[in-house]
GROMACS .gro file of C-alpha atoms in nm:
model
  403
    1LEU     CA    1  -0.033   0.001   0.001
    2PRO     CA    2   0.108   0.332  -0.068
    3GLU     CA    3   0.049   0.494   0.295
    4SER     CA    4   0.270   0.178   0.401
    5GLY     CA    5   0.631   0.317   0.229
    6VAL     CA    6   0.486   0.755   0.311
    7ALA     CA    7   0.478   0.582   0.610
    8ASP     CA    8   0.821   0.436   0.656
    9LEU     CA    9   0.928   0.742   0.495
   10ILE     CA   10   0.847   0.869   0.835
   11ALA     CA   11   1.028   0.599   0.996
   12ASP     CA   12   1.310   0.630   0.825
   13VAL     CA   13   1.368   0.998   0.844
   14CYS     CA   14   1.305   0.992   1.237
   15ASN     CA   15   1.532   0.657   1.314
   16ARG     CA   16   1.366   0.623   1.665
   17TYR     CA   17   1.500   0.316   1.798
   18VAL     CA   18   1.141   0.154   1.957
   19GLY     CA   19   1.358  -0.192   2.109
   20LEU     CA   20   1.295   0.000   2.455
   21TRP     CA   21   1.064   0.178   2.604
   22ILE     CA   22   1.267   0.477   2.776
   23ALA     CA   23   1.470   0.578   2.355
   24ALA     CA   24   1.127   0.640   2.232
   25PRO     CA   25   0.764   0.636   2.479
   26GLY     CA   26   0.539   0.745   2.163
   27ALA     CA   27   0.624   0.548   1.928
   28VAL     CA   28   0.713   0.226   2.093
   29GLN     CA   29   0.321   0.296   2.218
   30LEU     CA   30   0.231   0.365   1.906
   31GLU     CA   31   0.342   0.019   1.824
   32VAL     CA   32   0.203  -0.152   2.105
   33ASN     CA   33  -0.100  -0.076   1.968
   34VAL     CA   34  -0.080  -0.254   1.691
   35ILE     CA   35  -0.106  -0.540   1.869
   36ARG     CA   36  -0.339  -0.516   2.076
   37TRP     CA   37  -0.514  -0.432   1.765
   38LEU     CA   38  -0.432  -0.776   1.623
   39CYS     CA   39  -0.500  -0.941   2.019
   40GLY     CA   40  -0.863  -0.853   1.965
   41LEU     CA   41  -0.827  -0.937   1.533
   42ALA     CA   42  -0.738  -1.334   1.678
   43GLY     CA   43  -0.960  -1.296   1.982
   44TYR     CA   44  -0.687  -1.299   2.292
   45GLY     CA   45  -0.783  -1.099   2.580
   46GLU     CA   46  -0.628  -0.815   2.798
   47ALA     CA   47  -0.340  -1.014   2.873
   48ALA     CA   48  -0.226  -1.126   2.571
   49GLY     CA   49   0.043  -0.931   2.431
   50GLY     CA   50   0.321  -0.966   2.152
   51VAL     CA   51   0.579  -0.784   1.890
   52LEU     CA   52   0.624  -0.732   1.511
   53THR     CA   53   0.910  -0.916   1.348
   54SER     CA   54   1.090  -0.922   0.998
   55GLY     CA   55   0.840  -1.180   0.925
   56GLY     CA   56   0.730  -1.532   0.979
   57SER     CA   57   1.037  -1.664   1.074
   58MET     CA   58   1.105  -1.495   1.336
   59ALA     CA   59   0.757  -1.507   1.459
   60ASN     CA   60   0.754  -1.883   1.503
   61LEU     CA   61   1.084  -1.914   1.677
   62SER     CA   62   0.966  -1.746   1.933
   63GLY     CA   63   0.635  -1.877   1.959
   64LEU     CA   64   0.845  -2.212   1.953
   65LEU     CA   65   1.119  -2.124   2.236
   66CYS     CA   66   0.829  -1.997   2.433
   67ALA     CA   67   0.682  -2.353   2.466
   68ARG     CA   68   1.080  -2.464   2.463
   69GLU     CA   69   1.073  -2.259   2.814
   70ARG     CA   70   0.733  -2.472   3.012
   71LEU     CA   71   1.028  -2.822   2.913
   72GLY     CA   72   1.299  -2.612   3.150
   73GLU     CA   73   1.660  -2.645   3.112
   74ARG     CA   74   1.665  -3.001   3.017
   75PHE     CA   75   1.408  -2.965   2.661
   76GLN     CA   76   1.576  -3.233   2.457
   77ASP     CA   77   1.329  -3.476   2.531
   78GLY     CA   78   1.019  -3.285   2.378
   79VAL     CA   79   0.881  -3.352   2.096
   80ILE     CA   80   0.738  -3.144   1.893
   81TYR     CA   81   0.449  -3.216   1.617
   82CYS     CA   82   0.315  -3.023   1.346
   83SER     CA   83   0.187  -3.219   0.961
   84SER     CA   84   0.331  -3.286   0.693
   85GLN     CA   85   0.234  -2.943   0.495
   86VAL     CA   86   0.402  -2.697   0.823
   87HIS     CA   87   0.652  -2.467   0.595
   88HIS     CA   88   0.964  -2.556   0.676
   89SER     CA   89   1.071  -2.274   0.895
   90VAL     CA   90   0.862  -2.466   1.217
   91ARG     CA   91   1.161  -2.707   1.157
   92LYS     CA   92   1.394  -2.442   1.074
   93ALA     CA   93   1.336  -2.268   1.425
   94ALA     CA   94   1.316  -2.630   1.614
   95LYS     CA   95   1.685  -2.689   1.516
   96VAL     CA   96   1.803  -2.335   1.583
   97ILE     CA   97   1.610  -2.377   1.885
   98GLY     CA   98   1.814  -2.720   2.028
   99PHE     CA   99   1.545  -2.960   1.916
  100LEU     CA  100   1.745  -3.240   1.701
  101GLU     CA  101   1.573  -3.379   1.428
  102GLU     CA  102   1.403  -3.676   1.600
  103CYS     CA  103   1.176  -3.413   1.835
  104ILE     CA  104   0.976  -3.380   1.533
  105GLN     CA  105   0.696  -3.586   1.513
  106VAL     CA  106   0.514  -3.576   1.098
  107ILE     CA  107   0.166  -3.609   1.093
  108GLU     CA  108   0.025  -3.722   0.845
  109VAL     CA  109  -0.258  -3.542   0.663
  110ASP     CA  110  -0.611  -3.638   0.525
  111GLU     CA  111  -0.742  -3.557   0.226
  112ARG     CA  112  -0.782  -3.169   0.219
  113TYR     CA  113  -0.417  -3.186   0.399
  114ARG     CA  114  -0.563  -3.082   0.774
  115MET     CA  115  -0.397  -3.223   1.040
  116LYS     CA  116  -0.515  -3.595   1.200
  117VAL     CA  117  -0.586  -3.539   1.533
  118ASP     CA  118  -0.638  -3.902   1.590
  119VAL     CA  119  -0.318  -3.958   1.516
  120VAL     CA  120  -0.173  -3.664   1.709
  121ARG     CA  121  -0.319  -3.834   2.026
  122ALA     CA  122  -0.194  -4.184   2.006
  123ARG     CA  123   0.194  -4.018   1.892
  124MET     CA  124   0.174  -3.842   2.214
  125ALA     CA  125   0.053  -4.112   2.399
  126GLU     CA  126   0.372  -4.278   2.242
  127ASP     CA  127   0.602  -4.076   2.341
  128ARG     CA  128   0.467  -4.074   2.671
  129ALA     CA  129   0.572  -4.400   2.709
  130ALA     CA  130   0.880  -4.338   2.577
  131GLY     CA  131   0.966  -4.115   2.804
  132ARG     CA  132   1.000  -3.809   2.599
  133ARG     CA  133   0.805  -3.502   2.706
  134PRO     CA  134   0.538  -3.401   2.472
  135CYS     CA  135   0.692  -2.978   2.396
  136ALA     CA  136   0.451  -2.824   2.121
  137VAL     CA  137   0.195  -2.858   1.881
  138VAL     CA  138   0.270  -2.637   1.539
  139ALA     CA  139  -0.066  -2.601   1.334
  140SER     CA  140  -0.165  -2.420   0.993
  141ALA     CA  141  -0.347  -2.176   0.960
  142GLY     CA  142  -0.377  -2.141   0.532
  143THR     CA  143  -0.052  -2.400   0.409
  144THR     CA  144   0.163  -2.230   0.163
  145ALA     CA  145   0.118  -2.526  -0.068
  146THR     CA  146  -0.291  -2.622  -0.058
  147GLY     CA  147  -0.373  -2.299   0.158
  148ALA     CA  148  -0.532  -2.576   0.438
  149VAL     CA  149  -0.615  -2.481   0.742
  150ASP     CA  150  -0.570  -2.738   1.048
  151PRO     CA  151  -0.853  -2.836   1.320
  152LEU     CA  152  -0.760  -2.609   1.476
  153GLU     CA  153  -1.038  -2.623   1.755
  154ALA     CA  154  -1.004  -2.976   1.843
  155LEU     CA  155  -0.642  -2.899   1.798
  156ALA     CA  156  -0.717  -2.681   2.083
  157GLY     CA  157  -0.884  -2.890   2.251
  158LEU     CA  158  -0.659  -3.183   2.261
  159CYS     CA  159  -0.326  -2.885   2.405
  160ALA     CA  160  -0.536  -2.856   2.711
  161GLU     CA  161  -0.640  -3.169   2.778
  162ALA     CA  162  -0.247  -3.200   2.765
  163GLY     CA  163  -0.108  -2.937   2.899
  164ILE     CA  164   0.116  -2.904   2.615
  165TRP     CA  165   0.167  -2.547   2.377
  166LEU     CA  166  -0.021  -2.499   2.110
  167HIS     CA  167   0.112  -2.288   1.816
  168VAL     CA  168  -0.054  -2.141   1.480
  169ASP     CA  169   0.152  -2.071   1.161
  170ALA     CA  170  -0.123  -1.824   1.018
  171ALA     CA  171   0.081  -1.619   0.821
  172TYR     CA  172  -0.085  -1.643   0.481
  173GLY     CA  173  -0.384  -1.780   0.639
  174GLY     CA  174  -0.451  -1.476   0.961
  175SER     CA  175  -0.541  -1.182   0.737
  176PHE     CA  176  -0.857  -1.318   0.594
  177LEU     CA  177  -0.983  -1.227   1.060
  178PHE     CA  178  -1.088  -0.968   0.903
  179THR     CA  179  -1.397  -1.135   0.729
  180GLU     CA  180  -1.625  -1.316   0.834
  181ARG     CA  181  -1.549  -1.662   0.621
  182GLY     CA  182  -1.191  -1.655   0.711
  183ARG     CA  183  -1.309  -1.658   1.115
  184SER     CA  184  -1.520  -1.944   1.015
  185SER     CA  185  -1.294  -2.164   0.838
  186LEU     CA  186  -1.022  -2.020   1.096
  187ALA     CA  187  -1.195  -2.076   1.432
  188GLY     CA  188  -1.045  -2.160   1.794
  189ILE     CA  189  -0.754  -1.973   1.658
  190GLY     CA  190  -0.804  -1.775   1.981
  191ARG     CA  191  -0.766  -2.021   2.258
  192ALA     CA  192  -0.351  -2.087   2.067
  193ASP     CA  193  -0.082  -1.986   2.291
  194SER     CA  194   0.031  -1.814   2.046
  195ILE     CA  195  -0.003  -1.716   1.717
  196THR     CA  196   0.223  -1.602   1.399
  197LEU     CA  197   0.050  -1.297   1.114
  198ASP     CA  198   0.200  -1.157   0.797
  199PRO     CA  199   0.079  -0.815   0.771
  200HIS     CA  200   0.286  -0.788   0.428
  201LYS     CA  201   0.148  -1.089   0.264
  202GLY     CA  202  -0.325  -0.982   0.352
  203MET     CA  203  -0.258  -0.640   0.524
  204PHE     CA  204  -0.068  -0.529   0.105
  205LEU     CA  205   0.216  -0.456   0.327
  206PRO     CA  206   0.604  -0.414   0.306
  207TYR     CA  207   0.810  -0.722   0.329
  208GLY     CA  208   0.987  -0.751   0.647
  209THR     CA  209   0.655  -0.685   0.908
  210GLY     CA  210   0.560  -1.020   1.051
  211ALA     CA  211   0.382  -1.044   1.413
  212LEU     CA  212   0.458  -1.251   1.649
  213LEU     CA  213   0.104  -1.284   1.924
  214VAL     CA  214   0.090  -1.443   2.289
  215ARG     CA  215  -0.227  -1.497   2.422
  216ASP     CA  216   0.023  -1.432   2.807
  217ARG     CA  217   0.266  -1.218   2.769
  218ALA     CA  218   0.421  -1.274   3.058
  219ALA     CA  219   0.531  -1.648   2.835
  220LEU     CA  220   0.667  -1.359   2.620
  221THR     CA  221   0.866  -1.160   2.824
  222GLY     CA  222   0.997  -1.483   3.065
  223ALA     CA  223   1.161  -1.722   2.753
  224HIS     CA  224   1.323  -1.375   2.598
  225ARG     CA  225   1.459  -1.114   2.821
  226MET     CA  226   1.820  -1.125   2.923
  227GLY     CA  227   1.967  -0.806   3.099
  228ALA     CA  228   2.276  -0.645   3.143
  229SER     CA  229   2.468  -0.399   3.299
  230TYR     CA  230   2.461  -0.148   2.983
  231LEU     CA  231   2.095  -0.184   2.892
  232PRO     CA  232   1.815   0.024   3.103
  233ALA     CA  233   1.648  -0.172   3.350
  234SER     CA  234   1.311  -0.328   3.172
  235GLN     CA  235   0.977  -0.106   3.265
  236THR     CA  236   0.753  -0.291   3.536
  237GLU     CA  237   0.420  -0.092   3.393
  238GLU     CA  238   0.207  -0.365   3.273
  239ASP     CA  239   0.094  -0.121   3.010
  240LEU     CA  240   0.458  -0.008   2.940
  241TRP     CA  241   0.661  -0.270   2.709
  242ASP     CA  242   1.004  -0.333   2.567
  243PHE     CA  243   1.026  -0.515   2.272
  244ALA     CA  244   1.421  -0.606   2.371
  245ASP     CA  245   1.236  -0.824   2.629
  246MET     CA  246   0.962  -1.029   2.337
  247SER     CA  247   1.220  -1.143   2.086
  248PRO     CA  248   1.569  -1.241   2.048
  249GLU     CA  249   1.655  -0.844   1.816
  250LEU     CA  250   1.783  -0.604   2.021
  251SER     CA  251   1.831  -0.317   1.696
  252ARG     CA  252   1.494  -0.365   1.501
  253ASP     CA  253   1.357  -0.098   1.290
  254PHE     CA  254   1.006   0.088   1.385
  255ARG     CA  255   0.754  -0.062   1.159
  256GLY     CA  256   0.507  -0.049   1.322
  257LEU     CA  257   0.421   0.248   1.196
  258ARG     CA  258   0.360   0.119   0.822
  259LEU     CA  259   0.042  -0.077   0.974
  260TRP     CA  260  -0.070   0.181   1.202
  261LEU     CA  261  -0.118   0.471   0.942
  262PRO     CA  262  -0.306   0.225   0.688
  263TRP     CA  263  -0.564   0.099   0.901
  264LYS     CA  264  -0.578   0.446   1.096
  265LEU     CA  265  -0.644   0.556   0.683
  266HIS     CA  266  -0.919   0.281   0.588
  267GLY     CA  267  -1.011   0.131   0.923
  268SER     CA  268  -1.117  -0.262   0.958
  269GLN     CA  269  -1.390  -0.213   0.662
  270GLY     CA  270  -1.085  -0.143   0.441
  271PHE     CA  271  -0.908  -0.454   0.482
  272ARG     CA  272  -1.241  -0.652   0.484
  273ALA     CA  273  -1.348  -0.542   0.183
  274MET     CA  274  -1.045  -0.586   0.008
  275LEU     CA  275  -1.017  -0.952   0.106
  276ASP     CA  276  -1.376  -1.100   0.018
  277GLU     CA  277  -1.256  -0.999  -0.276
  278LYS     CA  278  -0.980  -1.267  -0.266
  279LEU     CA  279  -1.162  -1.485  -0.172
  280ASP     CA  280  -1.439  -1.478  -0.402
  281LEU     CA  281  -1.237  -1.430  -0.716
  282ALA     CA  282  -1.065  -1.771  -0.584
  283ALA     CA  283  -1.383  -1.938  -0.545
  284TRP     CA  284  -1.475  -1.835  -0.934
  285ALA     CA  285  -1.080  -1.942  -1.031
  286ALA     CA  286  -1.159  -2.286  -0.892
  287ASP     CA  287  -1.470  -2.329  -0.995
  288GLN     CA  288  -1.378  -2.253  -1.395
  289VAL     CA  289  -1.045  -2.410  -1.343
  290ARG     CA  290  -1.204  -2.789  -1.247
  291GLY     CA  291  -1.469  -2.728  -1.535
  292LEU     CA  292  -1.185  -2.728  -1.749
  293PRO     CA  293  -1.054  -3.038  -1.967
  294GLY     CA  294  -0.889  -3.294  -1.827
  295VAL     CA  295  -0.805  -3.061  -1.508
  296ARG     CA  296  -0.882  -3.240  -1.128
  297LEU     CA  297  -0.882  -3.003  -0.869
  298VAL     CA  298  -0.570  -3.102  -0.637
  299ALA     CA  299  -0.774  -2.849  -0.293
  300ALA     CA  300  -1.041  -2.687  -0.373
  301PRO     CA  301  -1.026  -2.307  -0.194
  302GLU     CA  302  -1.010  -2.283   0.190
  303LEU     CA  303  -0.929  -1.930   0.182
  304SER     CA  304  -0.769  -1.734  -0.133
  305LEU     CA  305  -0.550  -2.009  -0.287
  306PHE     CA  306  -0.612  -2.402  -0.449
  307ALA     CA  307  -0.424  -2.623  -0.663
  308PHE     CA  308  -0.505  -2.865  -0.933
  309ARG     CA  309  -0.345  -3.084  -1.201
  310TRP     CA  310  -0.381  -3.115  -1.583
  311GLU     CA  311  -0.463  -3.525  -1.596
  312PRO     CA  312  -0.495  -3.558  -2.040
  313ARG     CA  313  -0.407  -3.980  -2.013
  314ARG     CA  314  -0.525  -4.109  -1.673
  315ALA     CA  315  -0.194  -4.212  -1.408
  316SER     CA  316  -0.198  -4.615  -1.281
  317GLY     CA  317   0.170  -4.619  -1.139
  318ALA     CA  318   0.449  -4.444  -1.045
  319GLY     CA  319   0.580  -4.405  -1.414
  320ASP     CA  320   0.249  -4.250  -1.538
  321ARG     CA  321   0.274  -3.967  -1.238
  322ALA     CA  322   0.608  -3.890  -1.361
  323ARG     CA  323   0.507  -3.843  -1.696
  324VAL     CA  324   0.161  -3.662  -1.573
  325ASP     CA  325   0.424  -3.453  -1.308
  326ARG     CA  326   0.656  -3.300  -1.607
  327GLU     CA  327   0.307  -3.257  -1.830
  328ASN     CA  328   0.174  -3.044  -1.537
  329ARG     CA  329   0.564  -2.849  -1.516
  330LEU     CA  330   0.559  -2.779  -1.903
  331LEU     CA  331   0.152  -2.619  -1.876
  332LEU     CA  332   0.328  -2.443  -1.605
  333GLN     CA  333   0.552  -2.272  -1.790
  334ARG     CA  334   0.397  -2.267  -2.090
  335VAL     CA  335   0.158  -1.983  -1.876
  336ASN     CA  336   0.404  -1.825  -1.666
  337ALA     CA  337   0.563  -1.782  -2.065
  338GLY     CA  338   0.290  -1.520  -2.117
  339GLN     CA  339   0.427  -1.297  -1.894
  340ARG     CA  340   0.017  -1.186  -1.815
  341VAL     CA  341  -0.015  -1.442  -1.471
  342PHE     CA  342   0.215  -1.542  -1.285
  343LEU     CA  343   0.150  -1.918  -1.083
  344THR     CA  344   0.344  -2.132  -0.932
  345GLY     CA  345   0.383  -2.552  -0.809
  346VAL     CA  346   0.502  -2.773  -0.575
  347GLU     CA  347   0.509  -3.119  -0.421
  348VAL     CA  348   0.204  -3.284  -0.235
  349PRO     CA  349   0.161  -3.631  -0.127
  350ASP     CA  350  -0.177  -3.748  -0.337
  351PRO     CA  351  -0.509  -3.891  -0.157
  352GLU     CA  352  -0.611  -4.077  -0.448
  353ALA     CA  353  -0.245  -4.255  -0.484
  354GLY     CA  354  -0.221  -4.338  -0.138
  355GLY     CA  355  -0.049  -4.033  -0.015
  356ALA     CA  356   0.231  -4.070  -0.310
  357PRO     CA  357   0.364  -3.735  -0.401
  358ILE     CA  358   0.276  -3.495  -0.703
  359PHE     CA  359   0.366  -3.172  -0.846
  360VAL     CA  360   0.026  -2.941  -0.841
  361ILE     CA  361  -0.035  -2.537  -0.990
  362ARG     CA  362  -0.132  -2.342  -0.761
  363VAL     CA  363  -0.323  -2.036  -0.793
  364CYS     CA  364  -0.283  -1.793  -0.516
  365VAL     CA  365  -0.489  -1.439  -0.517
  366LEU     CA  366  -0.370  -1.189  -0.272
  367SER     CA  367  -0.235  -0.855  -0.439
  368PHE     CA  368  -0.458  -0.594  -0.345
  369ARG     CA  369  -0.399  -0.471  -0.749
  370THR     CA  370  -0.526  -0.826  -0.847
  371HIS     CA  371  -0.939  -0.794  -0.925
  372ARG     CA  372  -1.215  -0.993  -1.175
  373ALA     CA  373  -1.070  -0.892  -1.502
  374ARG     CA  374  -0.692  -0.962  -1.444
  375VAL     CA  375  -0.844  -1.319  -1.247
  376GLU     CA  376  -1.015  -1.390  -1.593
  377GLU     CA  377  -0.720  -1.366  -1.787
  378ALA     CA  378  -0.527  -1.592  -1.540
  379VAL     CA  379  -0.754  -1.839  -1.573
  380GLU     CA  380  -0.787  -1.749  -1.948
  381ALA     CA  381  -0.419  -1.867  -2.012
  382ILE     CA  382  -0.466  -2.183  -1.791
  383ARG     CA  383  -0.733  -2.291  -2.090
  384THR     CA  384  -0.497  -2.162  -2.354
  385ALA     CA  385  -0.183  -2.405  -2.225
  386ILE     CA  386  -0.468  -2.663  -2.214
  387ARG     CA  387  -0.567  -2.642  -2.554
  388GLU     CA  388  -0.181  -2.599  -2.694
  389ALA     CA  389  -0.046  -2.907  -2.491
  390GLY     CA  390  -0.333  -3.107  -2.541
  391THR     CA  391  -0.264  -3.061  -2.945
  392GLU     CA  392   0.068  -3.136  -2.841
  393ALA     CA  393   0.058  -3.417  -2.769
  394GLY     CA  394  -0.140  -3.547  -3.043
  395PRO     CA  395  -0.476  -3.697  -3.110
  396GLU     CA  396  -0.514  -3.934  -2.812
  397ALA     CA  397  -0.454  -3.617  -2.548
  398GLU     CA  398  -0.709  -3.456  -2.683
  399THR     CA  399  -0.975  -3.695  -2.672
  400GLU     CA  400  -0.907  -3.794  -2.342
  401ALA     CA  401  -0.829  -3.406  -2.173
  402GLY     CA  402  -1.151  -3.386  -2.327
  403GLY     CA  403  -1.348  -3.647  -2.166
   0.00000   0.00000   0.00000
């Protein structure tokens, strides 16, 4: 958003240090207000807190650090549970804070690419029986590959019952909390202990604007606070926050203004209208693509992202799947070569082939400048690419692609 660019110009020229309240009380308070707005959006109460980060990776790291602190100094027997579709930054964060690779329990997903709650429960029981300590569940609210949303309400109940931390990576999906449909899809997120958001995605802000929200701010400061003789004493008043006590960062830029200014100018309703439009556009595009010859919709849009696969011939084995993978990679290249729209691809387990990996094409509608005309252009580009690919593959492929 242009307004966020203006905000960054002001913040950079003023060059205020906001890691400690005493250095810039006004700027820190503005950023505290932003965090509280985000906490309210997530359904958190007055005890909540958080910090703006450089992105989702740092937010996930700090969220998992809060979870690790519950285990005490001897945490190496702790176990973190996440789905096979979780963002790779979660595994990286676990490694950075000291967990070994075997501490990560990867949970299989259902046909909608959502973590299986019953499998999490069973793995927890097995780990406890083996002398290991369940530490945290990391749920996804909009996976990178397919936009899947894990069953947050059920996972929150399981974690509350087990007494372990629930972290929700909502870097992509969290901004849809502005909308009624988004709140419905993300029901239960307010019961999580911590949440990752990326306002530089669904709030259309400059890169380098992430956020970590924590239901109990004391857990956040308890995990990160560390004094030194050359630093002023930490603030003790409830309303005066030191962000250096809530994050690995001591030096940091003034990130709050780039979010505060657009929100003040446009209000929640401005973001709600934009994000509702993206939900509508993704649903419309998915219906159109689903109807194209030879196309299988592998993941319908839970939010504004869906995945599909062109299958001009039925794949009956690994060799056939590899051939269809190659055809889809070429189809993706053909669409992107037009330089009017840009789609991406990813490998996911195929629920129709016993979880065998397949290559799918992703459509994600998220830019505030993307409207119906551009999405129509994307659908037409896919339609044209399929027609051309079918023609080049020969009459047999054209016949099978046509039904």
